[in-house]
Coordinates of C-alpha atoms and ligand atoms in Angstrom, one line a residue:
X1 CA 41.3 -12.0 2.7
X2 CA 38.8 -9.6 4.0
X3 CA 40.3 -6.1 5.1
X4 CA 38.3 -3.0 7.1
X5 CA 39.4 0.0 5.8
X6 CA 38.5 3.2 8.5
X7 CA 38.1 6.7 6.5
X8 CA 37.7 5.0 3.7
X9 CA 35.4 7.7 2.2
X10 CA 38.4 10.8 2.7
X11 CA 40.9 11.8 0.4
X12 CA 43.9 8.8 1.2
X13 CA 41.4 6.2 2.5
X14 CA 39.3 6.9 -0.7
X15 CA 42.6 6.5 -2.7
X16 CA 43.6 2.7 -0.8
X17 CA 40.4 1.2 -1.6
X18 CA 39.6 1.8 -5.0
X19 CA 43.6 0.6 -5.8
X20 CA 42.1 -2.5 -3.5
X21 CA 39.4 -3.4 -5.5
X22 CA 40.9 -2.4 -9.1
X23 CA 43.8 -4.5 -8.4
X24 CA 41.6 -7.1 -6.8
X25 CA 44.2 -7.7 -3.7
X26 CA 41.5 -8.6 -1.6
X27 CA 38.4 -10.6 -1.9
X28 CA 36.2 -7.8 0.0
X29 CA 37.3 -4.3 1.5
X30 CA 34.8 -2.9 4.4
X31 CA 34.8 1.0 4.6
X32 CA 33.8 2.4 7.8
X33 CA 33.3 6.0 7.8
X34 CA 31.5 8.3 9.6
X35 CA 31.4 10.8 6.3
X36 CA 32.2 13.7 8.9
X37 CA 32.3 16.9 6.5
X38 CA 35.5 15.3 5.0
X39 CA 34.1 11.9 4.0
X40 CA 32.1 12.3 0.7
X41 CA 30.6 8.8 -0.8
X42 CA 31.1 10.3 -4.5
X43 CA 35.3 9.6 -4.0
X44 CA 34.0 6.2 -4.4
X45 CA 31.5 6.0 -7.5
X46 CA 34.3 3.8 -9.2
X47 CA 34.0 1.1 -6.9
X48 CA 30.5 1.3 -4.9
X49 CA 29.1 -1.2 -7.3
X50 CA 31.7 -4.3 -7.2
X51 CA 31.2 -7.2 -5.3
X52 CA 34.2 -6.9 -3.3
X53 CA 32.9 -3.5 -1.3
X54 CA 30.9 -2.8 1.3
X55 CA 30.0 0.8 2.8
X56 CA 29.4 1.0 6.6
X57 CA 28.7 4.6 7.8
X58 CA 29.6 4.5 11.9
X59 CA 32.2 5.8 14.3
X60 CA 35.6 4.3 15.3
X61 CA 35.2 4.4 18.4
X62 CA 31.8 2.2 18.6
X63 CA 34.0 -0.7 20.2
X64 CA 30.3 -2.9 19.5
X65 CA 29.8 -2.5 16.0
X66 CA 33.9 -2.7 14.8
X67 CA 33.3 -6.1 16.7
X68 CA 30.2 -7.2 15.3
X69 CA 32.3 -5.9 11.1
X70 CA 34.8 -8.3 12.4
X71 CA 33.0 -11.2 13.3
X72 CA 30.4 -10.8 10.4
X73 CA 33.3 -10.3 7.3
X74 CA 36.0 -12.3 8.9
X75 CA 38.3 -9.6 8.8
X76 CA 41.8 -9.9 8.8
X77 CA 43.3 -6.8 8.8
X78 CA 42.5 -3.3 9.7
X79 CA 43.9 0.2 8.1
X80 CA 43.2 3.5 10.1
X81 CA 43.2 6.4 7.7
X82 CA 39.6 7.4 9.7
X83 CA 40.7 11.1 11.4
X84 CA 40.3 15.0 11.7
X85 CA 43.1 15.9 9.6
X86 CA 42.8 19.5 8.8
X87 CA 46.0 21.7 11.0
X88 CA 43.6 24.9 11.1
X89 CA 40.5 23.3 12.4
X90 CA 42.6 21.7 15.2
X91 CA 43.5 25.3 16.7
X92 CA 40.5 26.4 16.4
X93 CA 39.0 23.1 18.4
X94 CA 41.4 20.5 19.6
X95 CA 38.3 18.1 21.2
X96 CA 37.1 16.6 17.9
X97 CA 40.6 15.5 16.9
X98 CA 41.5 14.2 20.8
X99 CA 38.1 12.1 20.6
X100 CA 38.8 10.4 16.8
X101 CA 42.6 10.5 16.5
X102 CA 43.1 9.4 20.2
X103 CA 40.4 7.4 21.3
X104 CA 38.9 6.2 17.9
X105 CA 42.8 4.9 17.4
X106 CA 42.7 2.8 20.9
X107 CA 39.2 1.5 20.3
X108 CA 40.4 0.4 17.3
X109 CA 43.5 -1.3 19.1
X110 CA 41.1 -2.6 21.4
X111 CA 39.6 -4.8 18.9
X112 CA 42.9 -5.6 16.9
X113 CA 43.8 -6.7 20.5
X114 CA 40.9 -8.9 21.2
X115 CA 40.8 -10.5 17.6
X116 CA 44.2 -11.1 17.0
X117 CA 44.3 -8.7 13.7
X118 CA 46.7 -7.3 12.2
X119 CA 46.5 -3.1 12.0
X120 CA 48.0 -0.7 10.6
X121 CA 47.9 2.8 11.8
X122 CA 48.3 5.6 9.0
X123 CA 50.2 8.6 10.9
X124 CA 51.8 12.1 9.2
X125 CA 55.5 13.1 9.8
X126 CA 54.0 15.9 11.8
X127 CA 55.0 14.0 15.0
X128 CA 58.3 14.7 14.7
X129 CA 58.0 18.5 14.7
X130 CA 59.4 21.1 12.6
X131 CA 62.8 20.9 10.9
X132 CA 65.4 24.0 10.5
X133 CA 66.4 24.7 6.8
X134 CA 69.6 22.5 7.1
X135 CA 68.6 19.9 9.7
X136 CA 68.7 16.2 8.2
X137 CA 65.0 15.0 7.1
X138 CA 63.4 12.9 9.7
X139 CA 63.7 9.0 10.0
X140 CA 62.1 6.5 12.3
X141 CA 63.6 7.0 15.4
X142 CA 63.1 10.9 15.4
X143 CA 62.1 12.0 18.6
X144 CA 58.7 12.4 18.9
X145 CA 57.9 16.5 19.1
X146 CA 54.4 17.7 18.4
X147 CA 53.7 21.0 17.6
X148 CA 49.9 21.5 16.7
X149 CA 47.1 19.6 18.8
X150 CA 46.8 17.3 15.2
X151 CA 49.9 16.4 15.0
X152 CA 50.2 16.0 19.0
X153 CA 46.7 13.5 18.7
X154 CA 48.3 11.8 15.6
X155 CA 51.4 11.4 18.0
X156 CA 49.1 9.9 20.7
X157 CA 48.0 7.6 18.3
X158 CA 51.6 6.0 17.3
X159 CA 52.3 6.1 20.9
X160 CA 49.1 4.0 21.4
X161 CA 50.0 1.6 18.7
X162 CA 53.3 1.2 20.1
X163 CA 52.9 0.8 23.4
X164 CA 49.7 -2.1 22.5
X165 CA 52.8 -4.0 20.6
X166 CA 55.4 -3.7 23.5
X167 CA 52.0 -4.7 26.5
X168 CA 49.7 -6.9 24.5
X169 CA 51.8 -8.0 21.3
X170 CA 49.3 -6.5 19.2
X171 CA 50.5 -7.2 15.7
X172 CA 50.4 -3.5 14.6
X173 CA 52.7 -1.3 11.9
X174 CA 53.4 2.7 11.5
X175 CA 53.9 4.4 8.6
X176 CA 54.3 8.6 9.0
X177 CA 54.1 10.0 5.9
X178 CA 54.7 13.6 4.0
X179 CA 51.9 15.7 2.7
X180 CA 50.0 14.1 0.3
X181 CA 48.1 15.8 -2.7
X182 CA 46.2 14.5 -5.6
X183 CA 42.4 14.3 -7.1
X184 CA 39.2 13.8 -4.3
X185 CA 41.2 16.0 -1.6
X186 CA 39.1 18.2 0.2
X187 CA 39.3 21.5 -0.5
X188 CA 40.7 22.7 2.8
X189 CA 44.2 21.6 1.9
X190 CA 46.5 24.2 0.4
X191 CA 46.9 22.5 -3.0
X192 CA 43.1 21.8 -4.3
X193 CA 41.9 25.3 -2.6
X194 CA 44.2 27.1 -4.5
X195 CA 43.3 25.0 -7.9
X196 CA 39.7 25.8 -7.2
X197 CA 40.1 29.5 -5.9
X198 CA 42.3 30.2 -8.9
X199 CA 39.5 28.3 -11.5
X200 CA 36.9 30.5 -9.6
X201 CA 39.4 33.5 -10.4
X202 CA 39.7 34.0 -7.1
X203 CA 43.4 35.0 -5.3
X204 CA 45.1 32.5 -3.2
X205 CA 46.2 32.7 0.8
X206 CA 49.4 32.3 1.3
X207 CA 50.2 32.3 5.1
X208 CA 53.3 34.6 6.4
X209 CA 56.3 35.2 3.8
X210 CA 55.2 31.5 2.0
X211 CA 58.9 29.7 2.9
X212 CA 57.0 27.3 4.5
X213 CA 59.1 24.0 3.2
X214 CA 56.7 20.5 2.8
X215 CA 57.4 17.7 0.6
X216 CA 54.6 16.9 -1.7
X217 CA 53.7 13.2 -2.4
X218 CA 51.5 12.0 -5.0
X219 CA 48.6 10.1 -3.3
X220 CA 48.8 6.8 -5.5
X221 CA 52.1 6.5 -3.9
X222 CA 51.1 6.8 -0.7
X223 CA 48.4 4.1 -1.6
X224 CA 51.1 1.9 -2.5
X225 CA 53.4 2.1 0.3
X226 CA 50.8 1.5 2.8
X227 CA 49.9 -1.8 0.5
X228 CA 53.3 -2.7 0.4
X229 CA 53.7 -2.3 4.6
X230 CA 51.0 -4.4 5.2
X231 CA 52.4 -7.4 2.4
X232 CA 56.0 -6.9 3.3
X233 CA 56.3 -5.0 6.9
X234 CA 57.4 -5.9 10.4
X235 CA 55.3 -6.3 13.2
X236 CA 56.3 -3.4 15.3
X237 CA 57.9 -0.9 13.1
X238 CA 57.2 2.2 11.2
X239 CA 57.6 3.4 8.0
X240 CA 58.8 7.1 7.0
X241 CA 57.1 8.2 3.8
X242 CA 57.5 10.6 1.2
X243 CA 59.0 11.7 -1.8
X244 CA 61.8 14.5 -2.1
X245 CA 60.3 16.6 -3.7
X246 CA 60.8 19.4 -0.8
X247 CA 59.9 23.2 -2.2
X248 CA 58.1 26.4 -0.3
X249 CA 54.5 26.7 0.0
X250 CA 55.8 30.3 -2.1
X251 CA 57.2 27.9 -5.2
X252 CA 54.1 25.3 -5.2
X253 CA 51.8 28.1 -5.3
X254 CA 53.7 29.7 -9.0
X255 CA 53.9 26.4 -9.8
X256 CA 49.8 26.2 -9.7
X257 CA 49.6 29.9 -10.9
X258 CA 51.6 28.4 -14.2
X259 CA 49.4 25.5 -14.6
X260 CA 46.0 27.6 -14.6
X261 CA 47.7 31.1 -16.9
X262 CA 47.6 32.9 -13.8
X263 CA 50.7 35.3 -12.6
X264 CA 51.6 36.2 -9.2
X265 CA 48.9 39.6 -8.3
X266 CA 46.7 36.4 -7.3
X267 CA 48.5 35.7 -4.4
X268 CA 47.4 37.3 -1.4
X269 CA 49.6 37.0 1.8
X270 CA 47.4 36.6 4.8
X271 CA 48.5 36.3 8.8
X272 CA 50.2 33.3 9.4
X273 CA 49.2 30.2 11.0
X274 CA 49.6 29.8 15.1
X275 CA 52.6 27.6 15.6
X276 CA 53.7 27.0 12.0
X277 CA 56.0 24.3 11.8
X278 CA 58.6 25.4 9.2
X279 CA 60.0 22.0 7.2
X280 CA 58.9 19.0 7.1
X281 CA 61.1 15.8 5.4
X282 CA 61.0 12.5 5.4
X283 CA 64.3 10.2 5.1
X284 CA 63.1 6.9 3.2
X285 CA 65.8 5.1 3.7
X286 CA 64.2 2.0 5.5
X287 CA 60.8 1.7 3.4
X288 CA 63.3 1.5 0.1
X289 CA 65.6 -0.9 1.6
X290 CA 63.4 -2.8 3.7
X291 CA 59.9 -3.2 1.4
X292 CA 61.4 -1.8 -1.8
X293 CA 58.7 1.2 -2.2
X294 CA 59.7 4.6 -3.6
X295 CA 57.7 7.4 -4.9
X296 CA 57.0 7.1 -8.8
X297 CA 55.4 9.9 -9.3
X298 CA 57.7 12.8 -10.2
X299 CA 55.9 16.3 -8.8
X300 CA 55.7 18.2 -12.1
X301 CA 53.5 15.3 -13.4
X302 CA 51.9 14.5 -10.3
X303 CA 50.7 18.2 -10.0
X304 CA 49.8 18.4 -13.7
X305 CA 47.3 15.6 -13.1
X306 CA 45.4 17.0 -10.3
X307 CA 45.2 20.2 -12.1
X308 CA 43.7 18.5 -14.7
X309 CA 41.4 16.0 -12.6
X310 CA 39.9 19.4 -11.1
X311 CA 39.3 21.0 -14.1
X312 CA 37.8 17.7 -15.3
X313 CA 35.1 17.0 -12.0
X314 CA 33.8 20.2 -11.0
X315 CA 31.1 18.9 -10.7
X316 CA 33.0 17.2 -7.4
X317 CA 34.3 20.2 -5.9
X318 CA 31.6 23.1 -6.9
X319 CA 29.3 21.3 -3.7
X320 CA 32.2 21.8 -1.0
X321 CA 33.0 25.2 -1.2
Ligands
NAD1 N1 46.5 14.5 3.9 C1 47.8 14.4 4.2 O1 48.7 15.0 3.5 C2 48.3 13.4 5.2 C3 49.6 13.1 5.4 C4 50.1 12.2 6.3 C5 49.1 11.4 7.0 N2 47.8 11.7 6.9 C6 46.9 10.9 7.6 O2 46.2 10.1 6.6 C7 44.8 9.8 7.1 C8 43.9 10.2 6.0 O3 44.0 11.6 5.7 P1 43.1 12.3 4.6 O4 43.8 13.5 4.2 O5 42.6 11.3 3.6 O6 41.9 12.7 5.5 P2 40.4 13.2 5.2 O7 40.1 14.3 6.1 O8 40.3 13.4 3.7 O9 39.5 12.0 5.5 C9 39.3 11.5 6.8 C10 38.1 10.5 6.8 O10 37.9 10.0 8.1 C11 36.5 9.9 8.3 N3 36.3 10.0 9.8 C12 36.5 11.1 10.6 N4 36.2 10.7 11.9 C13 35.7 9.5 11.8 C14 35.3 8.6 12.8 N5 35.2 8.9 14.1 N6 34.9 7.3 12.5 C15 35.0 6.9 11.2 N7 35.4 7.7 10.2 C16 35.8 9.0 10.5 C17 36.0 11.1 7.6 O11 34.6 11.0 7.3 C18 36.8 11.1 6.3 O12 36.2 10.3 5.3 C19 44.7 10.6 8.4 O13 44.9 9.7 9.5 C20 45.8 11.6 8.4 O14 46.2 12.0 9.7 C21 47.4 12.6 6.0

């Protein structure tokens, strides 16, 4: 089976191919990027060489040329992780992300339409909104409640998806998942800027008071579940994903400060984000019973390892800051 992978050069999309090919689930996985500032071949140095990949550098939304991939490799299956994904960037310029996360998403429906694939759309729990301390996490049939334009063009997206199931049958899946963190993410994200600001002896931002809550999951994880959805999942559903390990942006960033023999005069508290969503969680209920996928990675190791992975491949992040 030949799958296309969209975003395959970012941080997550990065992470499903290379378990792809390592595990050899498929005989050839396409990666269509458009290595925007966030795509970054050199996530893939592992794999670029093997028979079973092929690199295509284009846009989503080029309805002619995701035909042409299909018709060419014979593909049978599509996974969107190809978006803007950074929160800040989105306040600062919504039209970028309503362009990729909106339209790329229904061009790629278009085709999953017209070819009879299946797809599966990669979404964030961000949809759902912003929890209160002692709220219950959310769960598949949250209501939808954007709060950023990211999440609300991530939300468009799922809405696409599910309203191409309910008109055309399109054989699509969902899966919203909790942060992710791990090696090869850009360092935008809070977790590898404040690696590489603290390596760099420089402080950290920490936006507001830093109780922020977000439940970190490792990105092999992630990588898995979305495997597992497409083997095992239901035409028509979505998956909640994540991992329990729920903490404030204030006790992930001594967390950090402990792995790299830093104390706490490196944290800097700067003017919080517009709109700041304050909890985010996942219940997992249906992805455990349903596909039998939980998170394996426990944080304290999961963290440790990306610690180390940056302090091992400078050489990867040095060029993007
Ligand atoms: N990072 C997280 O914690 C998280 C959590 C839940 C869901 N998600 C979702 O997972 C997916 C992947 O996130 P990530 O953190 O790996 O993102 P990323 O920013 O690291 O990578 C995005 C990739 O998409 C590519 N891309 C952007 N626009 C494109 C276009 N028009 N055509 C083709 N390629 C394009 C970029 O070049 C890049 O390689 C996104 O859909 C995101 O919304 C992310």
């Amino acid at each position: 089976m030949n799958i296309l992978v969209t975003g395959g050069a970012g941080f997550m999309g990065s992470s499903f191919v290379r378990y792809l090919i390592k595990k050899k689930l498929v005989d050839k996985v396409i990666n269509l990027d458009l290595l925007t500032y966030a795509g970054n071949l050199d996530n893939l140095r592992d794999v670029k060489d093997s028979s079973r990949y092929k690199f295509i550098k284009g846009d989503i939304k080029d309805k002619r040329l995701l035909a042409d991939i299909i018709t060419e490799f014979d593909v049978k299956r599509i996974v969107n992780f190809a978006a803007e994904t950074h929160v800040d960037n989105s306040i600062k310029s919504p039209q970028i992300f309503l362009e990729t996360n909106i339209l790329g998403t229904a061009a790629l429906l278009d085709i999953a339409t017209e070819f009879d694939i299946r797809f599966h759309q990669v979404s964030t729990d961000e949809v759902f909104g912003a929890l209160d301390e002692d709220d219950p996490p959310f769960h598949e049939k949250s209501l939808y409640d954007p709060r950023s334009p990211y999440s609300a063009s991530k939300a468009a997206g799922d809405h696409l998806a599910k309203s191409y199931f309910n008109t055309y049958g399109t054989k699509i899946t969902i899966s919203n998942s909790s942060n992710n963190y791990g090696p090869y993410q850009f360092p935008e994200k809070i977790i590898p800027l404040f690696i590489t600001n603290l390596m760099q002896d420089k402080k950290v931002p920490v936006y507001g008071d830093g109780l922020y809550i977000r439940d970190w999951l490792f990105v092999e994880d992630h990588t898995r579940a979305i495997w597992r959805i497409l083997v095992k999942g239901e035409i028509g559903q979505s998956y909640c994903i994540g991992a329990g390990n729920e903490m404030t942006n204030l006790e992930l960033t001594k967390k950090i400060l402990d792995l790299l023999d830093k104390d706490e005069s490196y944290i800097e508290y700067v003017q919080d984000r517009k709109g700041h969503d304050r909890r985010y969680a996942t219940d997992t209920t249906k992805i455990q019973k349903e596909i039998k996928w939980k998170s394996e990675i426990k944080f304290d190791e999961g963290i440790r390892k990306t610690v180390e992975w940056y302090k091992a491949n400078k050489w990867w992040w040095r060029k993007l800051k």
